[in-house]
PDB file of C-alpha atoms in Angstrom:
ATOM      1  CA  UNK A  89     151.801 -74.781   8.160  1.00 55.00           C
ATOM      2  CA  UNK A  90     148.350 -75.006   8.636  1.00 60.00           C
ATOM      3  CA  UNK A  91     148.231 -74.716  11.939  1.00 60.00           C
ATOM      4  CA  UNK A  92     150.331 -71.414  12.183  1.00 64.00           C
ATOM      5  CA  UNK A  93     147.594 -70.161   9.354  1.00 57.00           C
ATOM      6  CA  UNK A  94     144.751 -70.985  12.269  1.00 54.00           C
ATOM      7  CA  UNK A  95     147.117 -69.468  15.092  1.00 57.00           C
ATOM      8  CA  UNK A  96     147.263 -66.012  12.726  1.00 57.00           C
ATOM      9  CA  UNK A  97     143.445 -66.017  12.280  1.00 60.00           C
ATOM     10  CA  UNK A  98     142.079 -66.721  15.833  1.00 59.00           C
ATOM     11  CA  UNK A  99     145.093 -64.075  17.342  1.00 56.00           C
ATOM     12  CA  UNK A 100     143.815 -61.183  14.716  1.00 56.00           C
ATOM     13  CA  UNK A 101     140.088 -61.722  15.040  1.00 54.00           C
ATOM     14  CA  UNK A 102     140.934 -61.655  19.060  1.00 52.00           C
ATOM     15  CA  UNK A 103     142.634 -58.376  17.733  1.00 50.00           C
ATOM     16  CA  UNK A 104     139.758 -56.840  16.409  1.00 49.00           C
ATOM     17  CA  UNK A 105     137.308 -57.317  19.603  1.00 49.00           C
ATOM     18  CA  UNK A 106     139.634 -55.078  21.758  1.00 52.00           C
ATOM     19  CA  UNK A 107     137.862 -52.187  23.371  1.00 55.00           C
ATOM     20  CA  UNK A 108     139.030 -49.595  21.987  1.00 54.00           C
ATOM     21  CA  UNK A 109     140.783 -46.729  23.748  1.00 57.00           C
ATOM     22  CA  UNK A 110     138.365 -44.625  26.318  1.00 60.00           C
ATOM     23  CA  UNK A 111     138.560 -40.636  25.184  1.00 60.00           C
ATOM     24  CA  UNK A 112     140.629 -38.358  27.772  1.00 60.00           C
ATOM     25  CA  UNK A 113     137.409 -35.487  28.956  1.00 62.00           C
ATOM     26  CA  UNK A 114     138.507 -32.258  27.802  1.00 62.00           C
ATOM     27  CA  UNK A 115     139.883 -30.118  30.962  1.00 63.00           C
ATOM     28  CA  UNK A 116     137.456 -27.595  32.486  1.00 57.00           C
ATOM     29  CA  UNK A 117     139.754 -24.734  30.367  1.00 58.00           C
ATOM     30  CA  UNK A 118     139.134 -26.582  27.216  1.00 57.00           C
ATOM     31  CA  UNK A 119     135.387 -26.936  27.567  1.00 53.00           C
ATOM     32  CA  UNK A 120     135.454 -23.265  28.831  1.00 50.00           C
ATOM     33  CA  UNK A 121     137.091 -22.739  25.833  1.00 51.00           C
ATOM     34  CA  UNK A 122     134.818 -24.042  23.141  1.00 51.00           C
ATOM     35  CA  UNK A 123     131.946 -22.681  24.803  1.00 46.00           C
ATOM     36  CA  UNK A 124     133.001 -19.144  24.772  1.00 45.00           C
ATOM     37  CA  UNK A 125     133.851 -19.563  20.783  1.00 47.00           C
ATOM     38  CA  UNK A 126     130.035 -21.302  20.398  1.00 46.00           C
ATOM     39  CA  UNK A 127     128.279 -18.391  21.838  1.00 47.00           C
ATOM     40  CA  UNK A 128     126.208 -16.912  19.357  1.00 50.00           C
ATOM     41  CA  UNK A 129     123.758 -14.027  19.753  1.00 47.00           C
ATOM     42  CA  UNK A 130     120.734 -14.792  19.318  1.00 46.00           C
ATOM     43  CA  UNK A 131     117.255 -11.927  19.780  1.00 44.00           C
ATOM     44  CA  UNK A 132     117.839  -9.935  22.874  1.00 44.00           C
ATOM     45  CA  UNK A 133     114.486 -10.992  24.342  1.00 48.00           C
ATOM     46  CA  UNK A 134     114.593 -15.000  26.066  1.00 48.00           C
ATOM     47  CA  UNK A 135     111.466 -15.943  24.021  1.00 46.00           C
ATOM     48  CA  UNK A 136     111.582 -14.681  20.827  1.00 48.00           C
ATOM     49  CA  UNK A 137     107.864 -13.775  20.464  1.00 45.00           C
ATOM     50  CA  UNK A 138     108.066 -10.439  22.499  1.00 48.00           C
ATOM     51  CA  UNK A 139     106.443  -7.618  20.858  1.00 43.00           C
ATOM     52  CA  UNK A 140     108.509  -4.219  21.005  1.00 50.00           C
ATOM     53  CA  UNK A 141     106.864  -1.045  22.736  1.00 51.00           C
ATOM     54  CA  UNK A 142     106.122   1.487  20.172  1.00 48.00           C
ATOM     55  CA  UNK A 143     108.874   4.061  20.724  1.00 60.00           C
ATOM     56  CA  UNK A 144     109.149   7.740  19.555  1.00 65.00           C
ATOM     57  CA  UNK A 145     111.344   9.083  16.868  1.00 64.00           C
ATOM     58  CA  UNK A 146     115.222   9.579  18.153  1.00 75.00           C
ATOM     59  CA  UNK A 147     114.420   6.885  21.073  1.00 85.00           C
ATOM     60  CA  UNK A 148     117.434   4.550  21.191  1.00 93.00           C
ATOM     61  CA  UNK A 149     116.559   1.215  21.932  1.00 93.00           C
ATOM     62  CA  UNK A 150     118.737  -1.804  23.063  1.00 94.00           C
ATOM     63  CA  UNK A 151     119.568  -4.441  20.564  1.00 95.00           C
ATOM     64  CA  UNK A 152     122.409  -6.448  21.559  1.00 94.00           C
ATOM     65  CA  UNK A 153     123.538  -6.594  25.371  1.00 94.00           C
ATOM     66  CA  UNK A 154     127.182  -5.820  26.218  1.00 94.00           C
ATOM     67  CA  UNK A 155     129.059  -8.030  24.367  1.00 94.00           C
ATOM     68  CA  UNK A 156     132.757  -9.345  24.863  1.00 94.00           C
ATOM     69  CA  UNK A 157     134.887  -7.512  21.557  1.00 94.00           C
ATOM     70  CA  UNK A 158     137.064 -10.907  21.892  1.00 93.00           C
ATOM     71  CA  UNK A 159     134.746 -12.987  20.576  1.00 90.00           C
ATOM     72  CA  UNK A 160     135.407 -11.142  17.193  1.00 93.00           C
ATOM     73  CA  UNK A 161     132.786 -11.356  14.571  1.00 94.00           C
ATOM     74  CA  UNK A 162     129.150 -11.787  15.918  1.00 95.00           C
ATOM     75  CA  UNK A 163     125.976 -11.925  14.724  1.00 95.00           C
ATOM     76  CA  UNK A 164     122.816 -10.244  16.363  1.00 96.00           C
ATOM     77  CA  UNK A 165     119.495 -11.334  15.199  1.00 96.00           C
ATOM     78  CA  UNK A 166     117.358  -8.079  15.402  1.00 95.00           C
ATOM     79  CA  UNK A 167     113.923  -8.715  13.437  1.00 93.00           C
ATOM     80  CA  UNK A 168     111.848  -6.917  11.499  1.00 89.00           C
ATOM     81  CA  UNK A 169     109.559  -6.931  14.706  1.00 90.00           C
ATOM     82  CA  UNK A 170     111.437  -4.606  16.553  1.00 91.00           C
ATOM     83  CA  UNK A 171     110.451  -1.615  13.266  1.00 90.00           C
ATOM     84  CA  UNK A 172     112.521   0.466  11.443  1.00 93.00           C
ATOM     85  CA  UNK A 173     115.925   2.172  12.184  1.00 94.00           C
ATOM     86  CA  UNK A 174     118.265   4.614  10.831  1.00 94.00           C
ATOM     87  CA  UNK A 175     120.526   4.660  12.995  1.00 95.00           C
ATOM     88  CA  UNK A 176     123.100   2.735  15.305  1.00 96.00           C
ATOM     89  CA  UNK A 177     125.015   3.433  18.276  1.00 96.00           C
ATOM     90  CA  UNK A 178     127.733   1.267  19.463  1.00 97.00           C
ATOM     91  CA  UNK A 179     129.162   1.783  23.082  1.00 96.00           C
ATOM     92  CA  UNK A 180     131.941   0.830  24.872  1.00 96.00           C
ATOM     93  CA  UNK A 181     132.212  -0.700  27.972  1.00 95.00           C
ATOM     94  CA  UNK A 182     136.392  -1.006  28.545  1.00 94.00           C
ATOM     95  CA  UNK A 183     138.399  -0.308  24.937  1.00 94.00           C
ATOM     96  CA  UNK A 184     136.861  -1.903  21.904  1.00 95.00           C
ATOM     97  CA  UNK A 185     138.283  -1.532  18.795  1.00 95.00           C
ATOM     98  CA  UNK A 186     135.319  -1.866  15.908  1.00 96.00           C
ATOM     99  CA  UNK A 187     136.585  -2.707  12.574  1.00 96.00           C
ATOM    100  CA  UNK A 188     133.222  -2.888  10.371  1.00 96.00           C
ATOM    101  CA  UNK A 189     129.358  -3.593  10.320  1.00 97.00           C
ATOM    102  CA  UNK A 190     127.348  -5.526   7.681  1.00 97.00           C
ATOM    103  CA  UNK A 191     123.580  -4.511   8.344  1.00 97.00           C
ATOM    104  CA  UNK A 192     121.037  -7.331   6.218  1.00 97.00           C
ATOM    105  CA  UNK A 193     117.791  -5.588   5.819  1.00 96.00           C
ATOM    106  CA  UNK A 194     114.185  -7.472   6.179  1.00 95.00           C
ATOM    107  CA  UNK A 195     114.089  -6.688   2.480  1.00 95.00           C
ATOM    108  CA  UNK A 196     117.326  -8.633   1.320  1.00 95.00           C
ATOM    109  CA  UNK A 197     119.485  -5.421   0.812  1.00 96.00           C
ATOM    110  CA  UNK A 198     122.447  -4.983   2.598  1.00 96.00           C
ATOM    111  CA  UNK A 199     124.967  -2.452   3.406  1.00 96.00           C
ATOM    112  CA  UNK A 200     128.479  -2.792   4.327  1.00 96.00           C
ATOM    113  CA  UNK A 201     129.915   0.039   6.539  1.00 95.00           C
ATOM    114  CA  UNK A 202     133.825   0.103   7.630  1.00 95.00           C
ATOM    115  CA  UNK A 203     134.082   1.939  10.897  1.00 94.00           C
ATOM    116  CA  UNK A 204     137.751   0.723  11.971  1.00 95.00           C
ATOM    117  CA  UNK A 205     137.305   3.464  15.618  1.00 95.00           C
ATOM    118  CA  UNK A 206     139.357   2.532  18.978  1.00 95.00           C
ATOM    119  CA  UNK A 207     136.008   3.091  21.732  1.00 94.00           C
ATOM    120  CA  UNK A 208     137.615   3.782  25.089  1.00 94.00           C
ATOM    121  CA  UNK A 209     135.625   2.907  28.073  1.00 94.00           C
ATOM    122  CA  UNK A 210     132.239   4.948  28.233  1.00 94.00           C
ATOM    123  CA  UNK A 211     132.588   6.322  24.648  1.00 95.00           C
ATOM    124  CA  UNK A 212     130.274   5.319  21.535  1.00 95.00           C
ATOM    125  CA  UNK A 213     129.895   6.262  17.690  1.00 95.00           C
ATOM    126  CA  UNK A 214     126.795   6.205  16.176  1.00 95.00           C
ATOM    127  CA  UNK A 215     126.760   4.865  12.788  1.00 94.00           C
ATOM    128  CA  UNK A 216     123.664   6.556   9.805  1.00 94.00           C
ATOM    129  CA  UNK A 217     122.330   3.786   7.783  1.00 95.00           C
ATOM    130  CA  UNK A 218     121.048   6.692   5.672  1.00 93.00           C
ATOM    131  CA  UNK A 219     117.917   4.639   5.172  1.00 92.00           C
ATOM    132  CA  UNK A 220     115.033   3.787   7.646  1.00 93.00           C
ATOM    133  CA  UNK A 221     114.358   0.001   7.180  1.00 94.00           C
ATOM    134  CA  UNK A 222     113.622  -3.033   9.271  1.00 95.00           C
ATOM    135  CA  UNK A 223     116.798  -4.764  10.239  1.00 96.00           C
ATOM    136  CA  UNK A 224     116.721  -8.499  10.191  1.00 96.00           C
ATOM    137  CA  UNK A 225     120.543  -9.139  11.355  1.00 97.00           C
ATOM    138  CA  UNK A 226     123.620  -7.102  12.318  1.00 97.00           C
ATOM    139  CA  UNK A 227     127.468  -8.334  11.614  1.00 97.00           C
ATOM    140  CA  UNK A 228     129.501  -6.883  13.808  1.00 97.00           C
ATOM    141  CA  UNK A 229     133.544  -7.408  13.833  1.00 96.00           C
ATOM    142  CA  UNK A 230     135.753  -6.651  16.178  1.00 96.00           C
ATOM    143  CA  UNK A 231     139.285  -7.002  16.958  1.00 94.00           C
ATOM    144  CA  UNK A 232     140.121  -9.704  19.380  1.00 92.00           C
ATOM    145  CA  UNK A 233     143.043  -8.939  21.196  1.00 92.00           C
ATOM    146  CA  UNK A 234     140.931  -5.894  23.341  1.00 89.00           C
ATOM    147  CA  UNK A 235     139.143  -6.877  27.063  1.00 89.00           C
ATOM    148  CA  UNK A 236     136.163  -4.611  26.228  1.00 95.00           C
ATOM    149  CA  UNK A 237     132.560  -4.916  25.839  1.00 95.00           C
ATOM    150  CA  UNK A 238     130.174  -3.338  23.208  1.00 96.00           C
ATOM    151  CA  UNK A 239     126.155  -2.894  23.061  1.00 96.00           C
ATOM    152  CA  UNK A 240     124.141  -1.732  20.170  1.00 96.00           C
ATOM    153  CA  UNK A 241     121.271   0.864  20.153  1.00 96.00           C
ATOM    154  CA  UNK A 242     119.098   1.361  17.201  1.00 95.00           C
ATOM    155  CA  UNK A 243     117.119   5.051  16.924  1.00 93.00           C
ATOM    156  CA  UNK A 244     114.955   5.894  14.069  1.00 88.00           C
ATOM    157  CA  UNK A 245     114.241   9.319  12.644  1.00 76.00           C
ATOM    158  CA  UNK A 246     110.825   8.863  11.357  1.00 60.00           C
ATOM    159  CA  UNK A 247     107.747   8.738  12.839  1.00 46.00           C
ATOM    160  CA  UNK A 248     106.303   6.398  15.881  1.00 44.00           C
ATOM    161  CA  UNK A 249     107.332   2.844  15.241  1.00 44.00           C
ATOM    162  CA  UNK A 250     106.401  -0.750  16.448  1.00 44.00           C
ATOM    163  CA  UNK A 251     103.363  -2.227  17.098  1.00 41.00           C
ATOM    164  CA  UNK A 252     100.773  -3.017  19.860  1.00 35.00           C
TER     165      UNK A 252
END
């Protein structure tokens, strides 16, 4: 009896020091994949630290590169840097269908605006905030099941804006 006891511990503690099984690498697809649903947007210029060009009242400036609709809701960091807007545009590159826009303001107000518009290729709608404020982020959602691309513009009707 006391032997079989010794037998059971020395075979489970060998047991316990197996390696344990390797992972199987996620297939090129896979990793293509996750990568496409981690994209994020992040500020349209690579450093961050750019200063805007001051720009004239009813200019529309770029603030979000072409960006796939099927990635569905995205978020584009805009800055209180780049001034004041009251206005977007969103274009169409291919058919986009836009379903709504949350705009957060560098002042902690936000506003909520349901556009739910089918964009063909080359077409656009330009959205009125109704307000000229600094825009810290943008929401944009989209439905997923389109191949198109959208970029956003941002125009203000007031006077020169940005800085030097």
């Amino acid at each position: 009896m006391r032997s079989s006891v010794l037998f059971a511990i020395i075979v489970g503690s060998s047991v316990s020091y197996a390696d344990p099984p390797k992972p199987v690498p996620p297939t090129q697809e896979a990793q293509q994949k996750q990568q496409e649903e981690n994209n994020g947007r992040v500020r349209l210029d690579e450093k961050g630290n750019k200063k805007p060009e001051p720009r004239e009242a009813g200019e529309w400036i770029e603030l979000a590169s072409p960006t796939p609709a099927k990635h569905g809701t995205e978020i584009v960091m805009v800055g209180k840097e780049a001034g004041s807007f009251s206005k977007l545009r969103f274009s169409s590159q291919g058919k986009t269908i836009l379903r709504d826009v949350k705009v957060y303001f560098d002042d902690g107000t936000t506003k909520r605006l349901r556009i739910d518009k089918i964009l063909p290729d080359g077409k656009f709608t330009v959205v009125d905030l109704k307000t000229d404020k600094r825009i810290d982020r943008i929401r944009v959602n989209t439905e997923t099941q389109t191949k198109g691309l959208y970029a956003i513009y941002g125009s203000s009707d007031g006077a020169v804006v940005g800085t030097r």
